[in-house]
Amino acid sequence: LEVAINPTTESFLRIIGTFASTGQYADFLAFNGMFGIALIFSVTGIRRWERFLLIFCQALNFVALLAAGSRSRFICFMLALVFFIFLCRRSRAVLVSIFAAGLIFYGAFTWLGQGVILRYKVLGHSQLVKERTLSTTSKMFFEYLNRYPMGRGIGTGSSAARYLGKWEAPKDFLIENYFTKLQTETGIIGVIFFYLFLGLLCLRWINDWLRYMDEEFYHAAAALSACCFSFFLIEGIFFILDSPPVPIFLWTLVGMVARLSSLSNERYAAG
């Protein structure tokens, strides 16, 4: 894609780590980044030198995320930061964090070089981004909705079904978005109920879990919540939400925020 836009694009090594793909590795880094923010903004239990160590780790984590080369996960992480800024109750800390993030952002791109810059520069081409997200998602979803309005059963939307399935599949059977995967496996009823569940969950999340949470727990919960909202919105529509390690971290974070809300309520009840 970059070569088609700019023939002089430089290549660079995309880091995989211990994961099967750069996307999975970048998912891990994005979750790590929000865990770090949750710890940095914690009111108690963090010494000053530990906070500076966490900030250094955050900078290193961000550089690794850029080096992984996954633009979608980079957008997820940046969107999570935007959500956190809106949720955060400490305006001064947010302003300082935005300034520090800007410096890290500039320094990371400068250090990693032109090859990485040109890869992420593609995000500025709105038409290409639209074609690879909105257009692709809607086209694939309606194609499978017409083929299998009531779905084909659990597992038939996975990539392994191309090799193990005994039913006739389209030539381009590699399903790359969660809308289509849900449609293939559960049908339109499953799609409606799943996204209705997510919507109701997020409403209760904001109106119940976060709204009345004790200050000691709030900012850690806000960072973890922002991460979940971002992945629900990006991975839950345009990519595969149940592809590891996303579900392992995501639903763990949901439980952690619910537990923090429970601890806050218990403290309030105890007086």
PDB file of C-alpha atoms in Angstrom:
ATOM      1  CA  LEU A   1       0.000   0.000   0.000  1.00  0.00           C
ATOM      2  CA  GLU A   2       2.765   2.448   0.900  1.00  0.00           C
ATOM      3  CA  VAL A   3       4.698   1.547  -2.255  1.00  0.00           C
ATOM      4  CA  ALA A   4       1.615   2.293  -4.368  1.00  0.00           C
ATOM      5  CA  ILE A   5       1.411   5.760  -2.816  1.00  0.00           C
ATOM      6  CA  ASN A   6       5.119   6.479  -2.676  1.00  0.00           C
ATOM      7  CA  PRO A   7       7.505   4.300  -4.742  1.00  0.00           C
ATOM      8  CA  THR A   8      10.461   5.566  -2.683  1.00  0.00           C
ATOM      9  CA  THR A   9       9.115   4.064   0.529  1.00  0.00           C
ATOM     10  CA  GLU A  10      11.831   2.536   2.690  1.00  0.00           C
ATOM     11  CA  SER A  11      11.308  -0.888   4.203  1.00  0.00           C
ATOM     12  CA  PHE A  12      11.801  -1.665   7.883  1.00  0.00           C
ATOM     13  CA  LEU A  13      11.722  -4.690  10.148  1.00  0.00           C
ATOM     14  CA  ARG A  14       8.356  -5.186  11.874  1.00  0.00           C
ATOM     15  CA  ILE A  15       8.854  -6.708  15.325  1.00  0.00           C
ATOM     16  CA  ILE A  16       6.756  -9.768  16.147  1.00  0.00           C
ATOM     17  CA  GLY A  17       8.087 -10.845  19.538  1.00  0.00           C
ATOM     18  CA  THR A  18       6.591 -14.067  20.898  1.00  0.00           C
ATOM     19  CA  PHE A  19       3.290 -13.664  19.017  1.00  0.00           C
ATOM     20  CA  ALA A  20       2.186 -15.183  15.724  1.00  0.00           C
ATOM     21  CA  SER A  21       1.681 -11.803  14.066  1.00  0.00           C
ATOM     22  CA  THR A  22       2.608  -8.161  14.476  1.00  0.00           C
ATOM     23  CA  GLY A  23      -1.056  -7.341  15.081  1.00  0.00           C
ATOM     24  CA  GLN A  24      -1.244  -9.642  18.108  1.00  0.00           C
ATOM     25  CA  TYR A  25       2.001  -8.223  19.469  1.00  0.00           C
ATOM     26  CA  ALA A  26       0.676  -4.680  18.980  1.00  0.00           C
ATOM     27  CA  ASP A  27      -2.548  -5.622  20.806  1.00  0.00           C
ATOM     28  CA  PHE A  28      -0.423  -6.734  23.759  1.00  0.00           C
ATOM     29  CA  LEU A  29       1.494  -3.441  23.697  1.00  0.00           C
ATOM     30  CA  ALA A  30      -1.694  -1.346  23.503  1.00  0.00           C
ATOM     31  CA  PHE A  31      -3.141  -3.072  26.567  1.00  0.00           C
ATOM     32  CA  ASN A  32       0.199  -2.706  28.363  1.00  0.00           C
ATOM     33  CA  GLY A  33       0.154   1.020  27.606  1.00  0.00           C
ATOM     34  CA  MET A  34      -3.232   1.516  29.246  1.00  0.00           C
ATOM     35  CA  PHE A  35      -2.213  -0.630  32.228  1.00  0.00           C
ATOM     36  CA  GLY A  36       0.766   1.707  32.641  1.00  0.00           C
ATOM     37  CA  ILE A  37      -1.442   4.799  32.535  1.00  0.00           C
ATOM     38  CA  ALA A  38      -3.740   3.238  35.126  1.00  0.00           C
ATOM     39  CA  LEU A  39      -0.749   2.796  37.441  1.00  0.00           C
ATOM     40  CA  ILE A  40       0.718   6.249  36.756  1.00  0.00           C
ATOM     41  CA  PHE A  41      -2.562   7.979  37.593  1.00  0.00           C
ATOM     42  CA  SER A  42      -3.210   5.905  40.700  1.00  0.00           C
ATOM     43  CA  VAL A  43      -3.598   8.145  43.742  1.00  0.00           C
ATOM     44  CA  THR A  44      -2.039   5.837  46.317  1.00  0.00           C
ATOM     45  CA  GLY A  45       0.491   3.017  46.445  1.00  0.00           C
ATOM     46  CA  ILE A  46       2.958   4.484  43.907  1.00  0.00           C
ATOM     47  CA  ARG A  47       6.194   6.157  45.045  1.00  0.00           C
ATOM     48  CA  ARG A  48       7.663   9.035  43.058  1.00  0.00           C
ATOM     49  CA  TRP A  49      10.580   7.006  41.657  1.00  0.00           C
ATOM     50  CA  GLU A  50       8.185   4.212  40.712  1.00  0.00           C
ATOM     51  CA  ARG A  51       6.022   6.700  38.834  1.00  0.00           C
ATOM     52  CA  PHE A  52       9.039   7.936  36.845  1.00  0.00           C
ATOM     53  CA  LEU A  53      10.010   4.338  36.096  1.00  0.00           C
ATOM     54  CA  LEU A  54       6.495   3.707  34.798  1.00  0.00           C
ATOM     55  CA  ILE A  55       6.706   6.791  32.586  1.00  0.00           C
ATOM     56  CA  PHE A  56       9.974   5.481  31.120  1.00  0.00           C
ATOM     57  CA  CYS A  57       8.352   2.087  30.514  1.00  0.00           C
ATOM     58  CA  GLN A  58       5.446   3.847  28.831  1.00  0.00           C
ATOM     59  CA  ALA A  59       7.812   5.631  26.455  1.00  0.00           C
ATOM     60  CA  LEU A  60       9.556   2.340  25.636  1.00  0.00           C
ATOM     61  CA  ASN A  61       6.196   0.617  25.154  1.00  0.00           C
ATOM     62  CA  PHE A  62       5.071   3.354  22.761  1.00  0.00           C
ATOM     63  CA  VAL A  63       8.256   3.073  20.689  1.00  0.00           C
ATOM     64  CA  ALA A  64       7.742  -0.706  20.488  1.00  0.00           C
ATOM     65  CA  LEU A  65       4.127  -0.153  19.376  1.00  0.00           C
ATOM     66  CA  LEU A  66       5.254   2.117  16.544  1.00  0.00           C
ATOM     67  CA  ALA A  67       8.005  -0.318  15.562  1.00  0.00           C
ATOM     68  CA  ALA A  68       5.461  -3.163  15.390  1.00  0.00           C
ATOM     69  CA  GLY A  69       3.949  -1.305  12.445  1.00  0.00           C
ATOM     70  CA  SER A  70       0.287  -2.094  13.170  1.00  0.00           C
ATOM     71  CA  ARG A  71      -1.673   1.010  12.250  1.00  0.00           C
ATOM     72  CA  SER A  72      -5.026  -0.300  13.477  1.00  0.00           C
ATOM     73  CA  ARG A  73      -3.661  -1.027  16.971  1.00  0.00           C
ATOM     74  CA  PHE A  74      -1.923   2.343  16.989  1.00  0.00           C
ATOM     75  CA  ILE A  75      -5.325   3.956  16.322  1.00  0.00           C
ATOM     76  CA  CYS A  76      -6.860   1.824  19.103  1.00  0.00           C
ATOM     77  CA  PHE A  77      -4.253   3.050  21.569  1.00  0.00           C
ATOM     78  CA  MET A  78      -4.589   6.699  20.538  1.00  0.00           C
ATOM     79  CA  LEU A  79      -8.380   6.478  20.734  1.00  0.00           C
ATOM     80  CA  ALA A  80      -8.070   4.966  24.216  1.00  0.00           C
ATOM     81  CA  LEU A  81      -5.944   7.955  25.230  1.00  0.00           C
ATOM     82  CA  VAL A  82      -8.611  10.334  23.896  1.00  0.00           C
ATOM     83  CA  PHE A  83     -11.312   8.493  25.880  1.00  0.00           C
ATOM     84  CA  PHE A  84      -9.138   8.688  28.995  1.00  0.00           C
ATOM     85  CA  ILE A  85      -8.633  12.441  28.570  1.00  0.00           C
ATOM     86  CA  PHE A  86     -12.413  12.923  28.530  1.00  0.00           C
ATOM     87  CA  LEU A  87     -12.883  10.657  31.552  1.00  0.00           C
ATOM     88  CA  CYS A  88     -10.012  12.066  33.612  1.00  0.00           C
ATOM     89  CA  ARG A  89     -10.941  14.429  36.462  1.00  0.00           C
ATOM     90  CA  ARG A  90      -7.439  15.932  36.876  1.00  0.00           C
ATOM     91  CA  SER A  91      -7.058  18.592  34.187  1.00  0.00           C
ATOM     92  CA  ARG A  92      -3.529  19.636  35.159  1.00  0.00           C
ATOM     93  CA  ALA A  93      -2.226  16.067  35.004  1.00  0.00           C
ATOM     94  CA  VAL A  94      -3.935  15.614  31.621  1.00  0.00           C
ATOM     95  CA  LEU A  95      -2.261  18.729  30.170  1.00  0.00           C
ATOM     96  CA  VAL A  96       1.163  17.607  31.409  1.00  0.00           C
ATOM     97  CA  SER A  97       0.532  14.123  29.999  1.00  0.00           C
ATOM     98  CA  ILE A  98      -0.488  15.485  26.590  1.00  0.00           C
ATOM     99  CA  PHE A  99       2.700  17.561  26.428  1.00  0.00           C
ATOM    100  CA  ALA A 100       4.857  14.590  27.460  1.00  0.00           C
ATOM    101  CA  ALA A 101       3.065  12.325  24.986  1.00  0.00           C
ATOM    102  CA  GLY A 102       3.738  14.834  22.213  1.00  0.00           C
ATOM    103  CA  LEU A 103       7.465  14.820  22.998  1.00  0.00           C
ATOM    104  CA  ILE A 104       7.571  11.019  23.085  1.00  0.00           C
ATOM    105  CA  PHE A 105       5.568  10.866  19.862  1.00  0.00           C
ATOM    106  CA  TYR A 106       7.979  13.195  18.052  1.00  0.00           C
ATOM    107  CA  GLY A 107      11.098  11.564  19.490  1.00  0.00           C
ATOM    108  CA  ALA A 108       9.915   8.032  18.659  1.00  0.00           C
ATOM    109  CA  PHE A 109       9.193   8.816  15.010  1.00  0.00           C
ATOM    110  CA  THR A 110      12.471  10.723  14.679  1.00  0.00           C
ATOM    111  CA  TRP A 111      14.454   7.815  16.135  1.00  0.00           C
ATOM    112  CA  LEU A 112      12.697   5.044  14.214  1.00  0.00           C
ATOM    113  CA  GLY A 113      13.235   6.767  10.891  1.00  0.00           C
ATOM    114  CA  GLN A 114      11.587   7.490   7.572  1.00  0.00           C
ATOM    115  CA  GLY A 115      10.400   3.946   6.908  1.00  0.00           C
ATOM    116  CA  VAL A 116       8.144   3.966   9.983  1.00  0.00           C
ATOM    117  CA  ILE A 117       6.988   7.535   9.316  1.00  0.00           C
ATOM    118  CA  LEU A 118       5.882   6.686   5.776  1.00  0.00           C
ATOM    119  CA  ARG A 119       4.016   3.611   6.977  1.00  0.00           C
ATOM    120  CA  TYR A 120       1.886   5.643   9.392  1.00  0.00           C
ATOM    121  CA  LYS A 121       1.622   8.523   6.953  1.00  0.00           C
ATOM    122  CA  VAL A 122      -0.851   6.382   5.014  1.00  0.00           C
ATOM    123  CA  LEU A 123      -3.386   7.122   7.788  1.00  0.00           C
ATOM    124  CA  GLY A 124      -3.599  10.620   6.351  1.00  0.00           C
ATOM    125  CA  HIS A 125      -5.116   9.258   3.124  1.00  0.00           C
ATOM    126  CA  SER A 126      -8.749   9.270   4.251  1.00  0.00           C
ATOM    127  CA  GLN A 127     -10.107   7.619   1.101  1.00  0.00           C
ATOM    128  CA  LEU A 128      -7.812   4.610   1.446  1.00  0.00           C
ATOM    129  CA  VAL A 129      -8.592   4.280   5.156  1.00  0.00           C
ATOM    130  CA  LYS A 130     -12.325   4.443   4.398  1.00  0.00           C
ATOM    131  CA  GLU A 131     -12.058   1.766   1.722  1.00  0.00           C
ATOM    132  CA  ARG A 132     -10.179  -0.585   4.052  1.00  0.00           C
ATOM    133  CA  THR A 133     -12.548  -0.069   6.981  1.00  0.00           C
ATOM    134  CA  LEU A 134     -16.088   1.181   6.352  1.00  0.00           C
ATOM    135  CA  SER A 135     -16.390   0.047   2.732  1.00  0.00           C
ATOM    136  CA  THR A 136     -14.820  -3.364   3.257  1.00  0.00           C
ATOM    137  CA  THR A 137     -16.777  -4.049   6.444  1.00  0.00           C
ATOM    138  CA  SER A 138     -20.181  -3.096   5.044  1.00  0.00           C
ATOM    139  CA  LYS A 139     -19.625  -4.877   1.722  1.00  0.00           C
ATOM    140  CA  MET A 140     -18.517  -8.123   3.346  1.00  0.00           C
ATOM    141  CA  PHE A 141     -21.260  -8.011   5.988  1.00  0.00           C
ATOM    142  CA  PHE A 142     -24.123  -7.584   3.502  1.00  0.00           C
ATOM    143  CA  GLU A 143     -22.663 -10.285   1.269  1.00  0.00           C
ATOM    144  CA  TYR A 144     -22.757 -12.796   4.105  1.00  0.00           C
ATOM    145  CA  LEU A 145     -26.127 -11.507   5.331  1.00  0.00           C
ATOM    146  CA  ASN A 146     -27.600 -12.322   1.925  1.00  0.00           C
ATOM    147  CA  ARG A 147     -25.944 -15.735   1.854  1.00  0.00           C
ATOM    148  CA  TYR A 148     -26.653 -16.862   5.418  1.00  0.00           C
ATOM    149  CA  PRO A 149     -29.257 -14.618   7.112  1.00  0.00           C
ATOM    150  CA  MET A 150     -29.572 -17.017  10.065  1.00  0.00           C
ATOM    151  CA  GLY A 151     -25.873 -17.921  10.189  1.00  0.00           C
ATOM    152  CA  ARG A 152     -24.009 -21.185   9.649  1.00  0.00           C
ATOM    153  CA  GLY A 153     -23.085 -22.113  13.228  1.00  0.00           C
ATOM    154  CA  ILE A 154     -20.335 -21.414  15.750  1.00  0.00           C
ATOM    155  CA  GLY A 155     -16.841 -21.792  14.298  1.00  0.00           C
ATOM    156  CA  THR A 156     -17.832 -21.402  10.651  1.00  0.00           C
ATOM    157  CA  GLY A 157     -16.574 -17.809  10.633  1.00  0.00           C
ATOM    158  CA  SER A 158     -13.046 -18.709  11.744  1.00  0.00           C
ATOM    159  CA  SER A 159     -10.119 -18.868   9.352  1.00  0.00           C
ATOM    160  CA  ALA A 160      -9.776 -22.619   9.999  1.00  0.00           C
ATOM    161  CA  ALA A 161     -13.226 -23.155   8.446  1.00  0.00           C
ATOM    162  CA  ARG A 162     -11.657 -22.539   5.045  1.00  0.00           C
ATOM    163  CA  TYR A 163      -9.784 -25.802   5.424  1.00  0.00           C
ATOM    164  CA  LEU A 164     -12.025 -27.834   7.740  1.00  0.00           C
ATOM    165  CA  GLY A 165     -15.502 -26.738   6.685  1.00  0.00           C
ATOM    166  CA  LYS A 166     -17.579 -28.956   4.392  1.00  0.00           C
ATOM    167  CA  TRP A 167     -19.886 -26.230   3.132  1.00  0.00           C
ATOM    168  CA  GLU A 168     -19.451 -24.078   0.082  1.00  0.00           C
ATOM    169  CA  ALA A 169     -17.606 -20.900   1.003  1.00  0.00           C
ATOM    170  CA  PRO A 170     -17.026 -17.754  -1.041  1.00  0.00           C
ATOM    171  CA  LYS A 171     -13.646 -17.454  -2.717  1.00  0.00           C
ATOM    172  CA  ASP A 172     -12.699 -14.568  -0.451  1.00  0.00           C
ATOM    173  CA  PHE A 173     -13.684 -16.437   2.694  1.00  0.00           C
ATOM    174  CA  LEU A 174     -11.047 -14.844   4.931  1.00  0.00           C
ATOM    175  CA  ILE A 175     -13.365 -12.897   7.253  1.00  0.00           C
ATOM    176  CA  GLU A 176     -11.614  -9.791   8.537  1.00  0.00           C
ATOM    177  CA  ASN A 177     -14.231  -7.962  10.593  1.00  0.00           C
ATOM    178  CA  TYR A 178     -16.342  -8.893  13.595  1.00  0.00           C
ATOM    179  CA  PHE A 179     -19.673  -7.838  12.090  1.00  0.00           C
ATOM    180  CA  THR A 180     -19.278 -10.463   9.373  1.00  0.00           C
ATOM    181  CA  LYS A 181     -17.911 -13.111  11.729  1.00  0.00           C
ATOM    182  CA  LEU A 182     -20.925 -12.761  14.023  1.00  0.00           C
ATOM    183  CA  GLN A 183     -23.271 -12.837  11.040  1.00  0.00           C
ATOM    184  CA  THR A 184     -21.669 -16.014   9.687  1.00  0.00           C
ATOM    185  CA  GLU A 185     -21.766 -17.819  13.027  1.00  0.00           C
ATOM    186  CA  THR A 186     -24.921 -16.524  14.756  1.00  0.00           C
ATOM    187  CA  GLY A 187     -26.981 -14.810  12.057  1.00  0.00           C
ATOM    188  CA  ILE A 188     -28.523 -11.349  12.124  1.00  0.00           C
ATOM    189  CA  ILE A 189     -30.255 -12.092  15.446  1.00  0.00           C
ATOM    190  CA  GLY A 190     -26.900 -12.802  17.085  1.00  0.00           C
ATOM    191  CA  VAL A 191     -25.433  -9.594  15.625  1.00  0.00           C
ATOM    192  CA  ILE A 192     -28.295  -7.481  17.001  1.00  0.00           C
ATOM    193  CA  PHE A 193     -28.207  -9.052  20.463  1.00  0.00           C
ATOM    194  CA  PHE A 194     -24.400  -8.856  20.793  1.00  0.00           C
ATOM    195  CA  TYR A 195     -24.151  -5.158  19.940  1.00  0.00           C
ATOM    196  CA  LEU A 196     -27.241  -4.422  22.043  1.00  0.00           C
ATOM    197  CA  PHE A 197     -25.446  -6.134  24.941  1.00  0.00           C
ATOM    198  CA  LEU A 198     -22.314  -4.022  24.347  1.00  0.00           C
ATOM    199  CA  GLY A 199     -24.372  -0.825  24.231  1.00  0.00           C
ATOM    200  CA  LEU A 200     -26.212  -1.600  27.480  1.00  0.00           C
ATOM    201  CA  LEU A 201     -22.945  -2.653  29.138  1.00  0.00           C
ATOM    202  CA  CYS A 202     -21.255   0.638  28.241  1.00  0.00           C
ATOM    203  CA  LEU A 203     -24.267   2.662  29.450  1.00  0.00           C
ATOM    204  CA  ARG A 204     -24.213   0.953  32.838  1.00  0.00           C
ATOM    205  CA  TRP A 205     -20.423   1.251  32.881  1.00  0.00           C
ATOM    206  CA  ILE A 206     -20.533   5.042  32.614  1.00  0.00           C
ATOM    207  CA  ASN A 207     -23.693   5.712  34.624  1.00  0.00           C
ATOM    208  CA  ASP A 208     -23.051   3.252  37.446  1.00  0.00           C
ATOM    209  CA  TRP A 209     -19.476   1.977  37.668  1.00  0.00           C
ATOM    210  CA  LEU A 210     -17.593   5.210  36.882  1.00  0.00           C
ATOM    211  CA  ARG A 211     -20.021   7.961  37.859  1.00  0.00           C
ATOM    212  CA  TYR A 212     -20.056   7.215  41.577  1.00  0.00           C
ATOM    213  CA  MET A 213     -16.611   5.652  41.959  1.00  0.00           C
ATOM    214  CA  ASP A 214     -14.347   6.694  44.824  1.00  0.00           C
ATOM    215  CA  GLU A 215     -11.471   9.021  43.848  1.00  0.00           C
ATOM    216  CA  GLU A 216      -8.863   6.491  44.949  1.00  0.00           C
ATOM    217  CA  PHE A 217     -10.035   3.954  42.370  1.00  0.00           C
ATOM    218  CA  TYR A 218     -11.434   6.255  39.708  1.00  0.00           C
ATOM    219  CA  HIS A 219      -8.453   7.078  37.490  1.00  0.00           C
ATOM    220  CA  ALA A 220      -7.143   3.527  37.342  1.00  0.00           C
ATOM    221  CA  ALA A 221     -10.648   2.395  36.393  1.00  0.00           C
ATOM    222  CA  ALA A 222     -10.961   5.247  33.871  1.00  0.00           C
ATOM    223  CA  ALA A 223      -7.764   4.191  32.063  1.00  0.00           C
ATOM    224  CA  LEU A 224      -8.857   0.557  31.894  1.00  0.00           C
ATOM    225  CA  SER A 225     -12.345   1.636  30.802  1.00  0.00           C
ATOM    226  CA  ALA A 226     -10.937   3.815  28.022  1.00  0.00           C
ATOM    227  CA  CYS A 227      -8.960   0.840  26.751  1.00  0.00           C
ATOM    228  CA  CYS A 228     -12.087  -1.348  26.692  1.00  0.00           C
ATOM    229  CA  PHE A 229     -14.212   1.294  24.949  1.00  0.00           C
ATOM    230  CA  SER A 230     -11.532   1.725  22.275  1.00  0.00           C
ATOM    231  CA  PHE A 231     -11.249  -1.999  21.553  1.00  0.00           C
ATOM    232  CA  PHE A 232     -15.029  -2.452  21.549  1.00  0.00           C
ATOM    233  CA  LEU A 233     -15.292   0.308  18.956  1.00  0.00           C
ATOM    234  CA  ILE A 234     -12.350  -0.565  16.681  1.00  0.00           C
ATOM    235  CA  GLU A 235     -11.716  -4.297  17.120  1.00  0.00           C
ATOM    236  CA  GLY A 236     -15.384  -5.047  17.760  1.00  0.00           C
ATOM    237  CA  ILE A 237     -16.387  -3.681  14.349  1.00  0.00           C
ATOM    238  CA  PHE A 238     -13.512  -3.539  11.881  1.00  0.00           C
ATOM    239  CA  PHE A 239     -11.349  -6.420  13.129  1.00  0.00           C
ATOM    240  CA  ILE A 240     -11.757  -9.707  15.017  1.00  0.00           C
ATOM    241  CA  LEU A 241     -12.653  -9.140  18.667  1.00  0.00           C
ATOM    242  CA  ASP A 242     -12.141 -12.758  19.735  1.00  0.00           C
ATOM    243  CA  SER A 243      -8.656 -13.104  18.267  1.00  0.00           C
ATOM    244  CA  PRO A 244      -6.017 -13.680  21.009  1.00  0.00           C
ATOM    245  CA  PRO A 245      -4.714 -11.930  23.027  1.00  0.00           C
ATOM    246  CA  VAL A 246      -7.566  -9.380  22.822  1.00  0.00           C
ATOM    247  CA  PRO A 247     -10.335 -11.403  24.542  1.00  0.00           C
ATOM    248  CA  ILE A 248      -7.986 -12.502  27.330  1.00  0.00           C
ATOM    249  CA  PHE A 249      -7.117  -8.925  28.257  1.00  0.00           C
ATOM    250  CA  LEU A 250     -10.410  -7.280  27.323  1.00  0.00           C
ATOM    251  CA  TRP A 251     -12.804  -9.312  29.433  1.00  0.00           C
ATOM    252  CA  THR A 252     -10.283  -9.360  32.285  1.00  0.00           C
ATOM    253  CA  LEU A 253     -10.330  -5.551  32.224  1.00  0.00           C
ATOM    254  CA  VAL A 254     -14.129  -5.546  32.268  1.00  0.00           C
ATOM    255  CA  GLY A 255     -14.023  -7.669  35.419  1.00  0.00           C
ATOM    256  CA  MET A 256     -11.352  -5.464  36.989  1.00  0.00           C
ATOM    257  CA  VAL A 257     -13.393  -2.272  36.484  1.00  0.00           C
ATOM    258  CA  ALA A 258     -16.505  -3.986  37.865  1.00  0.00           C
ATOM    259  CA  ARG A 259     -14.512  -5.091  40.917  1.00  0.00           C
ATOM    260  CA  LEU A 260     -13.114  -1.581  41.466  1.00  0.00           C
ATOM    261  CA  SER A 261     -16.677  -0.278  41.359  1.00  0.00           C
ATOM    262  CA  SER A 262     -17.682  -2.902  43.912  1.00  0.00           C
ATOM    263  CA  LEU A 263     -14.784  -1.926  46.216  1.00  0.00           C
ATOM    264  CA  SER A 264     -15.756   1.732  45.917  1.00  0.00           C
ATOM    265  CA  ASN A 265     -19.364   0.952  46.859  1.00  0.00           C
ATOM    266  CA  GLU A 266     -18.221  -1.121  49.822  1.00  0.00           C
ATOM    267  CA  ARG A 267     -16.071   1.759  51.074  1.00  0.00           C
ATOM    268  CA  TYR A 268     -18.957   4.191  50.688  1.00  0.00           C
ATOM    269  CA  ALA A 269     -21.338   1.851  52.533  1.00  0.00           C
ATOM    270  CA  ALA A 270     -18.830   1.435  55.362  1.00  0.00           C
ATOM    271  CA  GLY A 271     -18.882   5.178  55.885  1.00  0.00           C
TER     272      GLY A 271
END
